[in-house]
């Protein structure tokens, strides 16, 4: 019933932590059990609300890391001076509870009907919703060609590194490491710029669909570069995490 679905999305629900997995020294993936979770689309996010013993509450948005049909999970990067992310990454244990609301968002999503080819551009934890898109594509058996350009500070900061190292057929993963590169690194070693995007991007004539996600300055630089090389703005979908991340 439509009314039930709307109420479910907007209502805070109790989530119980199933597991906490380290992705990098500062990033954890938290799987959540939410009774009656109605499912989600690839690219959506949830709001998380923490309540302290004195009643103080803090809310933050987190992209959904899992594909539709998989158990709900989020991936959080610790900002040392942040309010919420240090708790989620360092303090949480299996069995702990907090509140979630969602899924939220109908624009930064990919479904099979959206087609491709897909150009995915991630800065830091901006990889999270794009990982959900990649997993969704794979679970569907979609053959839409994908190129992912992923900017991280260093190899140790690459989130989902093993998973991205085994891409599905038709998926190319291109890394750039902006601050530190391992010995013998032959890949990109600078911030994403127009020239890099031009060499990675699908030709405009193929009518690609681009998704850019990460810190606000990353997303703005990438979106401007895409427009500069001729991508129509309506084929560029963006998600800004705020002045955080890289
Ligand atoms: C749609 C969406 C999806 C997101 N998905 C993810 C995700 O998948 N993974 C993820 O890790 N993050 C994600 N984020 C970011 C997330 O919501 C939080 O912003 C992030 O975790 C930081 O929260 P925090 O409470 O730890 O830090 P905050 O306490 O909010 O602080 C963030 C930064 O701002 C600075 N700051 C805080 N207050 C001030 C102030 N008054 N003046 C100046 N500077 C200040 C802090 O020093 C810190 O560096 C997403 C954001 C959005 C909008």
mmCIF file of C-alpha atoms and ligand atoms in Angstrom:
data_model
loop_
_atom_site.group_PDB
_atom_site.id
_atom_site.type_symbol
_atom_site.label_atom_id
_atom_site.label_comp_id
_atom_site.label_asym_id
_atom_site.label_seq_id
_atom_site.Cartn_x
_atom_site.Cartn_y
_atom_site.Cartn_z
ATOM 1 C CA UNK A 1 0.000 0.000 0.000
ATOM 2 C CA UNK A 2 1.478 3.353 -1.020
ATOM 3 C CA UNK A 3 0.616 5.020 2.289
ATOM 4 C CA UNK A 4 2.454 2.343 4.222
ATOM 5 C CA UNK A 5 5.539 2.672 2.023
ATOM 6 C CA UNK A 6 5.691 6.441 2.525
ATOM 7 C CA UNK A 7 5.233 6.138 6.289
ATOM 8 C CA UNK A 8 7.935 3.435 6.407
ATOM 9 C CA UNK A 9 10.447 5.609 4.570
ATOM 10 C CA UNK A 10 9.996 8.647 6.758
ATOM 11 C CA UNK A 11 9.744 6.913 10.092
ATOM 12 C CA UNK A 12 12.750 6.302 12.326
ATOM 13 C CA UNK A 13 13.317 2.591 12.754
ATOM 14 C CA UNK A 14 15.609 0.727 15.129
ATOM 15 C CA UNK A 15 18.630 -0.824 13.423
ATOM 16 C CA UNK A 16 20.701 -3.485 15.146
ATOM 17 C CA UNK A 17 24.343 -3.826 14.197
ATOM 18 C CA UNK A 18 25.045 -7.254 12.709
ATOM 19 C CA UNK A 19 28.749 -6.886 12.010
ATOM 20 C CA UNK A 20 31.460 -4.250 11.694
ATOM 21 C CA UNK A 21 34.137 -4.911 9.061
ATOM 22 C CA UNK A 22 37.343 -2.890 8.581
ATOM 23 C CA UNK A 23 37.794 -1.674 5.007
ATOM 24 C CA UNK A 24 40.802 0.580 5.692
ATOM 25 C CA UNK A 25 42.372 1.847 8.935
ATOM 26 C CA UNK A 26 39.707 4.579 9.113
ATOM 27 C CA UNK A 27 36.720 3.030 7.320
ATOM 28 C CA UNK A 28 34.217 0.434 8.528
ATOM 29 C CA UNK A 29 31.303 -1.305 6.844
ATOM 30 C CA UNK A 30 28.418 -1.789 9.250
ATOM 31 C CA UNK A 31 25.740 -4.314 8.400
ATOM 32 C CA UNK A 32 22.361 -3.581 9.894
ATOM 33 C CA UNK A 33 19.296 -5.565 10.742
ATOM 34 C CA UNK A 34 16.154 -3.502 10.389
ATOM 35 C CA UNK A 35 12.976 -5.509 10.938
ATOM 36 C CA UNK A 36 10.564 -4.936 8.085
ATOM 37 C CA UNK A 37 13.119 -3.072 5.943
ATOM 38 C CA UNK A 38 11.229 -2.450 2.697
ATOM 39 C CA UNK A 39 14.282 -2.638 0.443
ATOM 40 C CA UNK A 40 16.207 0.050 -1.403
ATOM 41 C CA UNK A 41 17.571 1.091 -4.797
ATOM 42 C CA UNK A 42 21.246 1.280 -5.753
ATOM 43 C CA UNK A 43 22.551 4.762 -4.923
ATOM 44 C CA UNK A 44 20.100 5.687 -2.160
ATOM 45 C CA UNK A 45 21.070 6.692 1.373
ATOM 46 C CA UNK A 46 19.705 6.503 4.899
ATOM 47 C CA UNK A 47 19.690 8.993 7.728
ATOM 48 C CA UNK A 48 21.285 7.745 10.924
ATOM 49 C CA UNK A 49 20.255 9.184 14.305
ATOM 50 C CA UNK A 50 22.238 8.681 17.491
ATOM 51 C CA UNK A 51 20.784 9.547 20.877
ATOM 52 C CA UNK A 52 23.034 10.115 23.884
ATOM 53 C CA UNK A 53 22.040 9.179 27.429
ATOM 54 C CA UNK A 54 21.213 12.823 28.162
ATOM 55 C CA UNK A 55 18.848 12.900 25.160
ATOM 56 C CA UNK A 56 21.188 14.831 22.833
ATOM 57 C CA UNK A 57 20.668 13.673 19.242
ATOM 58 C CA UNK A 58 22.845 13.858 16.131
ATOM 59 C CA UNK A 59 21.790 12.923 12.606
ATOM 60 C CA UNK A 60 23.941 12.233 9.548
ATOM 61 C CA UNK A 61 23.305 10.803 6.080
ATOM 62 C CA UNK A 62 25.078 7.621 4.912
ATOM 63 C CA UNK A 63 24.873 6.029 1.496
ATOM 64 C CA UNK A 64 23.710 2.454 1.332
ATOM 65 C CA UNK A 65 26.683 0.246 0.486
ATOM 66 C CA UNK A 66 24.772 -2.916 -0.353
ATOM 67 C CA UNK A 67 22.870 -3.778 -3.514
ATOM 68 C CA UNK A 68 19.089 -4.020 -3.630
ATOM 69 C CA UNK A 69 18.170 -7.440 -2.258
ATOM 70 C CA UNK A 70 21.230 -7.609 0.002
ATOM 71 C CA UNK A 71 21.061 -6.883 3.737
ATOM 72 C CA UNK A 72 21.326 -3.176 4.510
ATOM 73 C CA UNK A 73 24.865 -1.937 5.103
ATOM 74 C CA UNK A 74 26.626 1.405 5.307
ATOM 75 C CA UNK A 75 30.324 2.257 5.050
ATOM 76 C CA UNK A 76 31.601 5.087 7.229
ATOM 77 C CA UNK A 77 34.898 6.964 7.122
ATOM 78 C CA UNK A 78 36.168 8.282 10.450
ATOM 79 C CA UNK A 79 36.819 12.015 10.576
ATOM 80 C CA UNK A 80 38.972 12.396 13.661
ATOM 81 C CA UNK A 81 37.382 15.703 14.640
ATOM 82 C CA UNK A 82 33.862 14.648 13.648
ATOM 83 C CA UNK A 83 30.964 14.106 15.995
ATOM 84 C CA UNK A 84 29.243 10.998 14.618
ATOM 85 C CA UNK A 85 31.729 9.103 12.436
ATOM 86 C CA UNK A 86 34.251 8.334 15.234
ATOM 87 C CA UNK A 87 31.449 6.668 17.200
ATOM 88 C CA UNK A 88 30.221 4.639 14.217
ATOM 89 C CA UNK A 89 33.714 3.498 13.249
ATOM 90 C CA UNK A 90 35.335 2.972 16.665
ATOM 91 C CA UNK A 91 32.700 2.360 19.306
ATOM 92 C CA UNK A 92 29.960 0.334 17.638
ATOM 93 C CA UNK A 93 29.788 -3.391 18.301
ATOM 94 C CA UNK A 94 27.558 -6.176 17.005
ATOM 95 C CA UNK A 95 24.237 -6.008 18.815
ATOM 96 C CA UNK A 96 24.326 -2.224 19.356
ATOM 97 C CA UNK A 97 21.314 -0.251 18.215
ATOM 98 C CA UNK A 98 20.645 3.147 16.676
ATOM 99 C CA UNK A 99 17.938 4.636 14.492
ATOM 100 C CA UNK A 100 17.756 4.815 10.716
ATOM 101 C CA UNK A 101 15.294 6.445 8.354
ATOM 102 C CA UNK A 102 15.018 5.675 4.664
ATOM 103 C CA UNK A 103 15.757 4.702 2.026
ATOM 104 C CA UNK A 104 16.080 8.267 0.736
ATOM 105 C CA UNK A 105 16.729 9.618 -2.760
ATOM 106 C CA UNK A 106 15.290 9.027 -6.197
ATOM 107 C CA UNK A 107 17.787 10.838 -8.391
ATOM 108 C CA UNK A 108 21.237 9.469 -7.592
ATOM 109 C CA UNK A 109 20.139 5.911 -8.335
ATOM 110 C CA UNK A 110 20.799 3.409 -11.078
ATOM 111 C CA UNK A 111 18.348 0.787 -12.252
ATOM 112 C CA UNK A 112 18.742 -1.472 -15.279
ATOM 113 C CA UNK A 113 16.289 0.738 -17.185
ATOM 114 C CA UNK A 114 18.761 3.639 -16.918
ATOM 115 C CA UNK A 115 21.137 1.735 -19.215
ATOM 116 C CA UNK A 116 24.628 3.021 -19.922
ATOM 117 C CA UNK A 117 27.496 2.993 -20.624
ATOM 118 C CA UNK A 118 28.226 4.152 -17.086
ATOM 119 C CA UNK A 119 31.007 6.462 -16.005
ATOM 120 C CA UNK A 120 31.394 6.312 -12.236
ATOM 121 C CA UNK A 121 33.584 8.898 -10.483
ATOM 122 C CA UNK A 122 34.358 8.539 -6.802
ATOM 123 C CA UNK A 123 36.366 10.614 -4.353
ATOM 124 C CA UNK A 124 37.175 8.843 -1.062
ATOM 125 C CA UNK A 125 34.057 7.496 0.647
ATOM 126 C CA UNK A 126 32.103 8.647 -2.423
ATOM 127 C CA UNK A 127 32.730 5.104 -3.636
ATOM 128 C CA UNK A 128 29.975 3.806 -1.326
ATOM 129 C CA UNK A 129 26.832 4.339 -3.455
ATOM 130 C CA UNK A 130 28.809 3.522 -6.610
ATOM 131 C CA UNK A 131 29.744 0.173 -5.059
ATOM 132 C CA UNK A 132 26.022 -0.468 -4.551
ATOM 133 C CA UNK A 133 25.485 0.307 -8.241
ATOM 134 C CA UNK A 134 28.314 -2.063 -9.279
ATOM 135 C CA UNK A 135 26.942 -4.855 -7.105
ATOM 136 C CA UNK A 136 23.425 -4.276 -8.402
ATOM 137 C CA UNK A 137 24.642 -4.451 -11.997
ATOM 138 C CA UNK A 138 26.461 -7.697 -11.265
ATOM 139 C CA UNK A 139 23.548 -9.295 -9.435
ATOM 140 C CA UNK A 140 21.250 -8.408 -12.323
ATOM 141 C CA UNK A 141 23.658 -9.964 -14.829
ATOM 142 C CA UNK A 142 23.680 -6.613 -16.644
ATOM 143 C CA UNK A 143 26.240 -6.182 -19.413
ATOM 144 C CA UNK A 144 26.148 -2.369 -19.364
ATOM 145 C CA UNK A 145 29.811 -1.314 -19.759
ATOM 146 C CA UNK A 146 31.246 0.592 -16.787
ATOM 147 C CA UNK A 147 34.332 2.662 -16.166
ATOM 148 C CA UNK A 148 35.049 3.649 -12.577
ATOM 149 C CA UNK A 149 37.578 6.385 -11.843
ATOM 150 C CA UNK A 150 38.331 6.310 -8.120
ATOM 151 C CA UNK A 151 40.427 8.899 -6.320
ATOM 152 C CA UNK A 152 42.004 7.978 -2.975
ATOM 153 C CA UNK A 153 44.797 9.482 -0.938
ATOM 154 C CA UNK A 154 46.892 6.315 -0.932
ATOM 155 C CA UNK A 155 46.615 2.607 -1.733
ATOM 156 C CA UNK A 156 45.897 1.930 1.958
ATOM 157 C CA UNK A 157 42.920 4.305 1.755
ATOM 158 C CA UNK A 158 41.227 2.477 -1.139
ATOM 159 C CA UNK A 159 37.869 1.274 0.188
ATOM 160 C CA UNK A 160 36.632 -2.149 -1.067
ATOM 161 C CA UNK A 161 40.107 -2.660 -2.527
ATOM 162 C CA UNK A 162 39.864 -6.428 -2.924
ATOM 163 C CA UNK A 163 36.370 -6.309 -4.360
ATOM 164 C CA UNK A 164 37.330 -3.608 -6.858
ATOM 165 C CA UNK A 165 40.376 -5.679 -7.769
ATOM 166 C CA UNK A 166 38.067 -8.395 -9.086
ATOM 167 C CA UNK A 167 35.723 -6.371 -11.270
ATOM 168 C CA UNK A 168 32.840 -8.066 -13.064
ATOM 169 C CA UNK A 169 32.998 -8.517 -16.828
ATOM 170 C CA UNK A 170 32.643 -5.198 -18.588
ATOM 171 C CA UNK A 171 33.818 -3.128 -15.597
ATOM 172 C CA UNK A 172 37.110 -1.209 -15.730
ATOM 173 C CA UNK A 173 38.478 0.280 -12.495
ATOM 174 C CA UNK A 174 40.981 3.109 -12.775
ATOM 175 C CA UNK A 175 42.620 4.433 -9.596
ATOM 176 C CA UNK A 176 44.299 7.713 -8.899
ATOM 177 C CA UNK A 177 46.318 8.072 -5.683
ATOM 178 C CA UNK A 178 46.631 11.713 -4.807
ATOM 179 C CA UNK A 179 49.096 11.824 -1.896
ATOM 180 C CA UNK A 180 51.145 8.660 -1.716
ATOM 181 C CA UNK A 181 51.793 5.883 -4.207
ATOM 182 C CA UNK A 182 53.262 2.439 -3.593
ATOM 183 C CA UNK A 183 56.670 1.664 -5.113
ATOM 184 C CA UNK A 184 56.357 0.939 -8.826
ATOM 185 C CA UNK A 185 52.933 2.602 -9.122
ATOM 186 C CA UNK A 186 52.224 3.327 -12.778
ATOM 187 C CA UNK A 187 48.681 4.666 -12.426
ATOM 188 C CA UNK A 188 47.477 8.222 -11.994
ATOM 189 C CA UNK A 189 49.024 10.103 -9.080
ATOM 190 C CA UNK A 190 47.158 13.417 -8.955
ATOM 191 C CA UNK A 191 43.755 14.856 -8.234
ATOM 192 C CA UNK A 192 41.131 14.182 -10.861
ATOM 193 C CA UNK A 193 41.279 16.871 -13.530
ATOM 194 C CA UNK A 194 39.787 17.526 -16.922
ATOM 195 C CA UNK A 195 42.583 15.807 -18.816
ATOM 196 C CA UNK A 196 42.250 12.650 -16.715
ATOM 197 C CA UNK A 197 38.495 12.613 -17.177
ATOM 198 C CA UNK A 198 38.836 13.159 -20.907
ATOM 199 C CA UNK A 199 41.086 10.130 -21.213
ATOM 200 C CA UNK A 200 38.915 7.865 -19.036
ATOM 201 C CA UNK A 201 35.418 8.993 -20.077
ATOM 202 C CA UNK A 202 33.226 7.294 -22.654
ATOM 203 C CA UNK A 203 32.877 9.350 -25.817
ATOM 204 C CA UNK A 204 29.846 11.626 -25.657
ATOM 205 C CA UNK A 205 28.538 10.030 -28.859
ATOM 206 C CA UNK A 206 27.873 6.829 -26.879
ATOM 207 C CA UNK A 207 25.382 8.727 -24.691
ATOM 208 C CA UNK A 208 27.011 7.714 -21.412
ATOM 209 C CA UNK A 209 25.481 8.306 -18.002
ATOM 210 C CA UNK A 210 27.835 9.705 -15.350
ATOM 211 C CA UNK A 211 27.589 9.409 -11.546
ATOM 212 C CA UNK A 212 29.954 11.499 -9.419
ATOM 213 C CA UNK A 213 30.093 11.189 -5.643
ATOM 214 C CA UNK A 214 32.381 12.413 -2.878
ATOM 215 C CA UNK A 215 33.364 15.598 -1.085
ATOM 216 C CA UNK A 216 31.624 18.672 -2.478
ATOM 217 C CA UNK A 217 34.770 20.140 -4.049
ATOM 218 C CA UNK A 218 35.539 16.826 -5.779
ATOM 219 C CA UNK A 219 32.028 16.526 -7.206
ATOM 220 C CA UNK A 220 32.004 20.111 -8.427
ATOM 221 C CA UNK A 221 35.373 19.794 -10.138
ATOM 222 C CA UNK A 222 34.364 16.535 -11.797
ATOM 223 C CA UNK A 223 30.960 17.775 -12.939
ATOM 224 C CA UNK A 224 32.525 20.921 -14.448
ATOM 225 C CA UNK A 225 35.115 18.817 -16.269
ATOM 226 C CA UNK A 226 32.417 16.538 -17.659
ATOM 227 C CA UNK A 227 30.435 19.493 -18.955
ATOM 228 C CA UNK A 228 33.630 20.948 -20.437
ATOM 229 C CA UNK A 229 34.247 17.781 -22.449
ATOM 230 C CA UNK A 230 30.665 17.837 -23.750
ATOM 231 C CA UNK A 231 28.619 15.678 -21.362
ATOM 232 C CA UNK A 232 25.085 17.097 -21.241
ATOM 233 C CA UNK A 233 24.265 18.131 -17.641
ATOM 234 C CA UNK A 234 21.152 15.942 -17.699
ATOM 235 C CA UNK A 235 23.426 12.885 -18.114
ATOM 236 C CA UNK A 236 25.466 13.774 -15.001
ATOM 237 C CA UNK A 237 24.122 12.717 -11.591
ATOM 238 C CA UNK A 238 25.891 13.995 -8.503
ATOM 239 C CA UNK A 239 25.902 13.292 -4.782
ATOM 240 C CA UNK A 240 27.807 15.637 -2.453
ATOM 241 C CA UNK A 241 28.926 14.403 0.949
ATOM 242 C CA UNK A 242 29.815 17.905 2.200
ATOM 243 C CA UNK A 243 33.202 19.404 2.995
ATOM 244 C CA UNK A 244 34.439 16.080 4.281
ATOM 245 C CA UNK A 245 36.332 13.108 2.981
ATOM 246 C CA UNK A 246 39.529 13.838 1.100
HETATM 247 C C1 LIG B 1 23.746 12.059 0.955
HETATM 248 C C2 LIG B 1 24.992 11.844 1.787
HETATM 249 C C3 LIG B 1 25.571 10.594 1.845
HETATM 250 C C4 LIG B 1 26.714 10.382 2.623
HETATM 251 N N1 LIG B 1 27.287 9.154 2.631
HETATM 252 C C5 LIG B 1 28.402 8.922 3.353
HETATM 253 C C6 LIG B 1 29.027 7.629 3.342
HETATM 254 O O1 LIG B 1 28.571 6.703 2.667
HETATM 255 N N2 LIG B 1 30.139 7.458 4.109
HETATM 256 C C7 LIG B 1 30.678 8.482 4.870
HETATM 257 O O2 LIG B 1 31.693 8.244 5.548
HETATM 258 N N3 LIG B 1 30.108 9.717 4.872
HETATM 259 C C8 LIG B 1 28.982 9.953 4.154
HETATM 260 N N4 LIG B 1 28.396 11.194 4.187
HETATM 261 C C9 LIG B 1 28.948 12.222 5.115
HETATM 262 C C10 LIG B 1 28.295 12.035 6.503
HETATM 263 O O3 LIG B 1 26.932 12.412 6.451
HETATM 264 C C11 LIG B 1 28.953 12.917 7.587
HETATM 265 O O4 LIG B 1 28.987 14.243 7.128
HETATM 266 C C12 LIG B 1 30.356 12.467 7.934
HETATM 267 O O5 LIG B 1 30.346 11.130 8.449
HETATM 268 C C13 LIG B 1 30.961 13.393 9.004
HETATM 269 O O6 LIG B 1 30.135 13.387 10.142
HETATM 270 P P1 LIG B 1 30.775 13.650 11.590
HETATM 271 O O7 LIG B 1 29.621 13.842 12.522
HETATM 272 O O8 LIG B 1 31.788 12.622 11.933
HETATM 273 O O9 LIG B 1 31.547 14.993 11.401
HETATM 274 P P2 LIG B 1 31.004 16.464 11.768
HETATM 275 O O10 LIG B 1 30.980 16.632 13.246
HETATM 276 O O11 LIG B 1 29.748 16.703 11.031
HETATM 277 O O12 LIG B 1 32.171 17.305 11.163
HETATM 278 C C14 LIG B 1 32.502 17.194 9.763
HETATM 279 C C15 LIG B 1 33.670 18.104 9.477
HETATM 280 O O13 LIG B 1 33.252 19.437 9.584
HETATM 281 C C16 LIG B 1 34.050 20.096 10.513
HETATM 282 N N5 LIG B 1 33.155 20.944 11.292
HETATM 283 C C17 LIG B 1 32.146 20.553 12.088
HETATM 284 N N6 LIG B 1 31.518 21.615 12.614
HETATM 285 C C18 LIG B 1 32.141 22.703 12.148
HETATM 286 C C19 LIG B 1 31.961 24.085 12.305
HETATM 287 N N7 LIG B 1 31.000 24.603 13.083
HETATM 288 N N8 LIG B 1 32.786 24.926 11.627
HETATM 289 C C20 LIG B 1 33.758 24.443 10.845
HETATM 290 N N9 LIG B 1 33.978 23.138 10.638
HETATM 291 C C21 LIG B 1 33.183 22.273 11.286
HETATM 292 C C22 LIG B 1 34.684 19.036 11.376
HETATM 293 O O14 LIG B 1 35.940 19.491 11.868
HETATM 294 C C23 LIG B 1 34.819 17.878 10.436
HETATM 295 O O15 LIG B 1 36.038 17.915 9.726
HETATM 296 C C24 LIG B 1 27.271 11.445 3.386
HETATM 297 C C25 LIG B 1 26.670 12.716 3.322
HETATM 298 C C26 LIG B 1 25.563 12.921 2.546
HETATM 299 C C27 LIG B 1 24.939 14.294 2.502
#
